[in-house]
Tab-separated table of C-alpha atoms and ligand atoms in Angstrom:
chain	number	residue	atom	x	y	z
A	14	MET	CA	3.753	29.766	1.100
A	15	THR	CA	-0.007	29.258	1.141
A	16	MET	CA	-1.930	29.806	4.341
A	17	PRO	CA	-4.055	26.974	5.649
A	18	ASN	CA	-7.638	27.313	4.467
A	19	ASN	CA	-10.888	26.028	5.795
A	20	THR	CA	-11.050	22.601	4.230
A	21	ALA	CA	-11.654	19.395	6.167
A	22	ASN	CA	-7.959	18.583	5.843
A	23	ASP	CA	-7.060	21.628	7.913
A	24	LYS	CA	-8.906	20.357	10.953
A	25	ALA	CA	-6.756	17.253	11.120
A	26	ALA	CA	-3.177	17.194	12.353
A	27	LEU	CA	-2.420	14.620	9.669
A	28	ALA	CA	-4.491	14.110	6.570
A	29	ALA	CA	-3.962	11.950	3.532
A	30	SER	CA	-6.583	12.130	0.797
A	31	ALA	CA	-6.723	9.661	-2.074
A	32	LEU	CA	-2.966	9.393	-1.655
A	33	GLU	CA	-1.051	7.459	-4.283
A	34	VAL	CA	2.693	6.916	-4.062
A	35	SER	CA	4.816	4.887	-6.450
A	36	TYR	CA	8.469	3.968	-6.479
A	37	HIS	CA	9.806	3.813	-10.038
A	38	ALA	CA	6.262	3.433	-11.386
A	39	ALA	CA	5.510	0.588	-8.964
A	40	PRO	CA	2.480	1.682	-6.925
A	41	VAL	CA	2.775	1.252	-3.139
A	42	LEU	CA	-0.027	3.471	-1.846
A	43	ARG	CA	-3.115	3.289	-4.073
A	44	GLY	CA	-5.574	5.727	-2.598
A	45	VAL	CA	-5.062	6.135	1.137
A	46	ASP	CA	-7.565	8.237	3.071
A	47	LEU	CA	-6.490	8.807	6.641
A	48	HIS	CA	-6.988	11.540	9.238
A	49	VAL	CA	-5.398	11.877	12.661
A	50	HIS	CA	-6.444	14.606	15.067
A	51	ARG	CA	-4.622	16.281	17.912
A	52	GLY	CA	-5.051	14.413	21.172
A	53	GLU	CA	-5.430	11.150	19.275
A	54	ILE	CA	-3.198	8.086	18.904
A	55	TYR	CA	-3.478	6.284	15.570
A	56	ALA	CA	-1.727	2.953	15.075
A	57	LEU	CA	-1.128	1.798	11.507
A	58	LEU	CA	-0.638	-1.918	11.053
A	59	GLY	CA	0.153	-3.885	7.947
A	60	GLY	CA	2.411	-6.623	6.660
A	61	ASN	CA	6.032	-6.137	5.710
A	62	GLY	CA	6.217	-4.015	2.585
A	63	ALA	CA	2.606	-2.835	2.880
A	64	GLY	CA	3.747	0.793	2.699
A	65	LYS	CA	3.625	1.872	6.347
A	66	SER	CA	7.013	3.608	6.348
A	67	THR	CA	6.126	5.094	2.969
A	68	MET	CA	3.093	6.645	4.659
A	69	ILE	CA	5.394	8.268	7.246
A	70	ASN	CA	7.726	9.404	4.463
A	71	ALA	CA	4.774	11.006	2.683
A	72	PHE	CA	3.913	13.026	5.797
A	73	LEU	CA	7.570	14.031	6.125
A	74	GLY	CA	7.629	15.065	2.476
A	75	PHE	CA	10.360	12.557	1.621
A	76	VAL	CA	8.219	10.991	-1.106
A	77	ARG	CA	5.942	12.912	-3.446
A	78	PRO	CA	2.383	11.832	-4.099
A	79	ALA	CA	1.752	10.577	-7.630
A	80	SER	CA	-1.756	11.853	-6.951
A	81	GLY	CA	-3.875	12.866	-4.004
A	82	SER	CA	-2.640	15.073	-1.182
A	83	VAL	CA	-1.010	15.075	2.228
A	84	HIS	CA	-1.571	17.808	4.795
A	85	VAL	CA	0.104	18.405	8.149
A	86	CYS	CA	-1.798	20.791	10.421
A	87	GLY	CA	-3.397	22.319	7.359
A	88	HIS	CA	-0.162	22.741	5.382
A	89	ASP	CA	-0.001	20.961	2.055
A	90	VAL	CA	3.212	18.941	2.253
A	91	ALA	CA	3.894	19.206	-1.501
A	92	GLN	CA	3.300	22.958	-1.660
A	93	ASP	CA	4.599	24.047	1.734
A	94	PRO	CA	7.078	21.422	2.859
A	95	LEU	CA	8.900	23.552	5.425
A	96	PRO	CA	5.939	24.724	7.533
A	97	ALA	CA	4.517	21.209	7.320
A	98	ARG	CA	7.809	19.670	8.419
A	99	ALA	CA	8.091	22.148	11.304
A	100	GLN	CA	4.982	20.611	12.899
A	101	LEU	CA	6.426	17.109	12.891
A	102	ALA	CA	8.672	15.200	15.234
A	103	TYR	CA	9.836	11.894	13.825
A	104	VAL	CA	11.165	8.941	15.776
A	105	PRO	CA	12.577	6.338	13.374
A	106	GLU	CA	12.939	2.717	14.376
A	107	ASN	CA	16.608	3.249	15.061
A	108	VAL	CA	17.014	6.670	16.583
A	109	ALA	CA	19.959	8.457	14.981
A	110	LEU	CA	21.444	10.876	17.492
A	111	TYR	CA	25.090	11.594	18.268
A	112	GLU	CA	26.629	8.660	20.123
A	113	HIS	CA	29.490	10.658	21.594
A	114	LEU	CA	27.218	13.340	23.041
A	115	SER	CA	25.199	12.967	26.226
A	116	ALA	CA	21.390	13.020	26.260
A	117	ARG	CA	21.466	16.614	27.423
A	118	GLU	CA	24.058	17.636	24.812
A	119	ASN	CA	22.103	15.954	22.009
A	120	ILE	CA	18.997	17.943	22.847
A	121	ASP	CA	21.001	21.135	23.188
A	122	TYR	CA	22.692	20.515	19.822
A	123	PHE	CA	19.581	19.584	17.854
A	124	MET	CA	17.580	22.457	19.300
A	125	ARG	CA	20.305	24.884	18.169
A	126	LEU	CA	20.277	23.212	14.762
A	127	ALA	CA	16.502	23.765	14.601
A	128	GLY	CA	17.092	27.447	15.383
A	129	MET	CA	15.390	27.059	18.771
A	130	PRO	CA	18.227	27.129	21.324
A	131	MET	CA	17.111	26.113	24.820
A	132	LYS	CA	17.184	28.935	27.350
A	133	ASP	CA	18.949	26.924	30.035
A	134	SER	CA	19.776	23.389	31.027
A	135	ASP	CA	16.664	23.344	33.261
A	136	ALA	CA	14.491	23.396	30.144
A	137	ILE	CA	16.394	20.424	28.744
A	138	GLY	CA	16.077	18.673	32.100
A	139	GLN	CA	12.317	19.267	32.040
A	140	ALA	CA	12.018	17.546	28.680
A	141	LEU	CA	14.153	14.600	29.820
A	142	HIS	CA	12.191	14.400	33.048
A	143	ALA	CA	8.897	14.431	31.142
A	144	VAL	CA	9.870	11.339	29.155
A	145	GLY	CA	10.996	9.516	32.289
A	146	LEU	CA	14.694	9.167	31.471
A	147	ASP	CA	16.598	8.368	34.668
A	148	PRO	CA	18.425	11.584	35.681
A	149	ALA	CA	21.570	9.501	36.250
A	150	ALA	CA	21.662	9.021	32.446
A	151	TRP	CA	21.189	12.634	31.408
A	152	ASP	CA	24.910	13.370	31.250
A	153	ARG	CA	25.990	9.973	29.935
A	154	ARG	CA	26.992	9.429	26.326
A	155	LEU	CA	24.284	8.008	24.119
A	156	GLY	CA	26.725	5.327	22.956
A	157	GLY	CA	25.826	3.256	26.022
A	158	PHE	CA	22.057	3.767	25.839
A	159	SER	CA	19.492	1.021	25.239
A	160	LYS	CA	16.930	1.380	22.450
A	161	GLY	CA	14.248	2.447	24.929
A	162	MET	CA	16.515	5.139	26.398
A	163	ARG	CA	17.351	6.463	22.918
A	164	GLN	CA	13.672	6.687	22.109
A	165	LYS	CA	13.088	8.689	25.256
A	166	VAL	CA	15.755	11.174	24.200
A	167	ALA	CA	14.206	11.449	20.720
A	168	ILE	CA	10.757	12.025	22.237
A	169	ALA	CA	12.225	14.559	24.695
A	170	LEU	CA	13.548	16.403	21.660
A	171	ALA	CA	10.044	16.384	20.167
A	172	LEU	CA	8.683	17.819	23.421
A	173	ALA	CA	11.384	20.482	23.534
A	174	ARG	CA	10.463	21.483	19.965
A	175	ASN	CA	6.820	21.684	20.980
A	176	ALA	CA	5.879	19.715	17.879
A	177	PRO	CA	2.131	19.070	17.759
A	178	VAL	CA	2.532	15.842	15.788
A	179	LEU	CA	4.696	12.822	16.565
A	180	LEU	CA	5.433	10.128	13.974
A	181	LEU	CA	6.918	6.856	15.217
A	182	ASP	CA	8.055	4.022	12.965
A	183	GLU	CA	7.920	0.673	14.778
A	184	PRO	CA	8.702	2.129	18.205
A	185	ASN	CA	8.002	-1.162	20.002
A	186	THR	CA	10.223	-3.415	17.941
A	187	GLY	CA	13.015	-4.693	20.150
A	188	LEU	CA	11.678	-3.163	23.375
A	189	ASP	CA	11.258	-5.377	26.435
A	190	PRO	CA	7.843	-5.404	28.158
A	191	GLN	CA	8.861	-2.804	30.725
A	192	ALA	CA	10.240	-0.421	28.088
A	193	THR	CA	7.099	-1.018	26.001
A	194	SER	CA	4.861	-0.187	28.909
A	195	GLU	CA	6.906	2.963	29.654
A	196	LEU	CA	6.604	3.982	26.003
A	197	ASN	CA	2.851	3.374	26.061
A	198	ARG	CA	2.499	5.471	29.183
A	199	LEU	CA	4.500	8.244	27.562
A	200	LEU	CA	2.384	8.174	24.397
A	201	LYS	CA	-0.754	8.502	26.521
A	202	GLN	CA	0.807	11.514	28.278
A	203	LEU	CA	1.500	13.100	24.896
A	204	ARG	CA	-2.091	12.479	23.853
A	205	ALA	CA	-3.242	14.223	27.040
A	206	GLN	CA	-1.089	17.185	25.971
A	207	ASP	CA	-3.067	17.393	22.730
A	208	ILE	CA	-0.312	15.934	20.578
A	209	ALA	CA	-1.306	13.815	17.583
A	210	VAL	CA	0.546	10.502	17.630
A	211	PHE	CA	0.854	8.385	14.484
A	212	MET	CA	2.642	5.118	15.022
A	213	VAL	CA	3.464	2.320	12.662
A	214	THR	CA	3.747	-0.972	14.460
A	215	HIS	CA	3.558	-4.735	14.279
A	216	ASP	CA	2.774	-4.870	17.995
A	217	LEU	CA	-0.952	-5.498	18.256
A	218	LEU	CA	-0.923	-5.595	22.054
A	219	SER	CA	0.559	-2.133	22.281
A	220	ALA	CA	-1.666	-0.799	19.542
A	221	ALA	CA	-4.722	-2.150	21.348
A	222	GLU	CA	-3.505	-0.685	24.614
A	223	VAL	CA	-2.748	2.864	23.499
A	224	ALA	CA	-4.438	3.583	20.205
A	225	ASP	CA	-7.720	5.386	19.724
A	226	ARG	CA	-7.869	3.997	16.228
A	227	ILE	CA	-6.112	1.137	14.513
A	228	GLY	CA	-5.876	1.092	10.736
A	229	PHE	CA	-4.843	-1.852	8.575
A	230	LEU	CA	-2.908	-1.054	5.431
A	231	ALA	CA	-3.105	-3.651	2.685
A	232	GLN	CA	-3.056	-3.541	-1.103
A	233	GLY	CA	-2.114	0.131	-0.836
A	234	ARG	CA	-5.233	1.174	1.079
A	235	ILE	CA	-6.607	1.375	4.593
A	236	VAL	CA	-8.743	-1.725	4.293
A	237	GLU	CA	-10.155	-1.570	7.802
A	238	GLU	CA	-10.198	0.842	10.702
A	239	PHE	CA	-11.077	-0.017	14.290
A	240	HIS	CA	-12.089	2.508	16.935
A	241	ALA	CA	-11.390	2.082	20.625
A	242	SER	CA	-14.245	4.373	21.540
A	243	GLY	CA	-16.905	2.025	20.216
A	244	PRO	CA	-18.856	-0.090	22.684
A	245	GLU	CA	-16.874	-3.184	21.672
A	246	ARG	CA	-13.426	-1.851	22.632
A	247	PHE	CA	-10.476	-3.614	21.051
A	248	ASP	CA	-10.474	-7.382	21.133
A	249	VAL	CA	-6.845	-8.328	20.647
A	250	ARG	CA	-7.611	-11.896	19.674
A	251	LEU	CA	-9.950	-10.854	16.891
A	252	LEU	CA	-7.630	-8.057	15.813
A	253	TYR	CA	-4.869	-10.620	15.564
A	254	ARG	CA	-6.981	-12.939	13.482
A	255	HIS	CA	-7.846	-10.039	11.233
A	256	TYR	CA	-4.224	-8.925	11.042
A	257	ALA	CA	-3.062	-12.396	10.181
A	258	GLY	CA	-5.600	-12.443	7.382
A	259	ARG	CA	-7.587	-15.321	8.802
A	260	ILE	CA	-10.877	-13.521	8.659
A	261	ALA	CA	-12.275	-11.381	5.901
A	262	PRO	CA	-12.846	-7.711	6.737
A	263	GLN	CA	-16.617	-8.163	6.536
A	264	ASP	CA	-16.399	-10.732	9.342
A	265	ALA	CA	-15.008	-8.082	11.635
A	266	ALA	CA	-18.018	-5.800	11.489
A	267	TRP	CA	-18.332	-6.068	15.289
A	268	SER	CA	-16.128	-3.048	15.739
A	269	ARG	CA	-16.249	-1.311	12.411
A	270	GLN	CA	-17.472	2.221	12.185
A	271	ALA	CA	-18.325	4.167	9.090
B	25	ATP	N1	13.178	4.111	-1.652
B	25	ATP	C1	12.521	3.082	-2.218
B	25	ATP	N2	12.736	2.764	-3.510
B	25	ATP	C2	12.068	1.745	-4.104
B	25	ATP	N3	11.146	0.980	-3.478
B	25	ATP	C3	10.901	1.242	-2.186
B	25	ATP	C4	11.569	2.312	-1.495
B	25	ATP	N4	11.095	2.348	-0.217
B	25	ATP	C5	10.206	1.347	-0.120
B	25	ATP	N5	10.080	0.699	-1.304
B	25	ATP	C6	9.154	-0.429	-1.574
B	25	ATP	O1	7.850	-0.003	-1.250
B	25	ATP	C7	7.124	-1.015	-0.591
B	25	ATP	C8	6.657	-0.513	0.764
B	25	ATP	O2	7.788	-0.262	1.589
B	25	ATP	P1	7.650	0.284	3.068
B	25	ATP	O3	9.024	0.429	3.597
B	25	ATP	O4	6.788	1.471	3.077
B	25	ATP	O5	6.887	-0.932	3.773
B	25	ATP	P2	6.557	-1.162	5.321
B	25	ATP	O6	5.092	-1.398	5.411
B	25	ATP	O7	7.130	-0.079	6.133
B	25	ATP	O8	7.300	-2.542	5.612
B	25	ATP	P3	8.034	-3.082	6.945
B	25	ATP	O9	6.974	-3.610	7.838
B	25	ATP	O10	8.900	-4.176	6.431
B	25	ATP	O11	8.827	-1.960	7.524
B	25	ATP	C9	8.063	-2.216	-0.501
B	25	ATP	O12	7.777	-3.059	-1.581
B	25	ATP	C10	9.432	-1.599	-0.660
B	25	ATP	O13	10.308	-2.514	-1.262
B	26	MG	MG1	8.604	0.040	7.571
């Protein structure tokens, strides 16, 4: 295992540099440069098939770069997959936990599996409390949970693992407005706890509400990045027009930063 060194990539929680990924020689990512820092929420948008989930898979080490590099908290994912993976919590679109186990039992089980058994059920309760899951549901089987409740359990697991980086693939898809707003509130709490949040989404409203930066992936590259901290803030209407491809990137210079 190589120790993290002092390159720019080590300062970021997530870093992709000139990343190229192909499936069976068909290029999907063609030179992605992207950095996400702790205490930051980055939303990646892009059309169906643009390569957003592939980006997540590259951070997880499930796909190998054809060229370029991917670092997680300074660990090169190709060279040191295990320490890199240990920093990541991943919430897929459809959370896969055990249906016949309760929320509490799922966390207990997966923490044991990760070699980090929870000291007591209070610690599990703290994690479930932190994500705002109704205590009445803690001992109910996941089989009866809604998508939003499942996500909360998956995020509670991330909190219990103390993972500094959270990857979410389309977390808003299929959530009602209340569940979306609860998720957004939770993501902001995680940001305040210095966690780096990288979410892939089609939900511009949510992205504009929570993200510090929004990146657009197209033709295998981040073609545009918008920053919430700029004086312009996010303008959802213009973001939408950009997203839908109705304006050229150069027309959106109102909120572009170098
Ligand atoms: N395991 C795979 N083998 C071959 N091709 C794949 C594989 N996974 C993805 N692809 C292809 O790579 C491209 C990008 O897929 P990806 O799933 O990353 O897109 P996406 O941006 O997440 O799309 P969506 O919004 O529909 O989820 C698509 O053309 C897809 O068909
Ligand atoms: Mg996808």
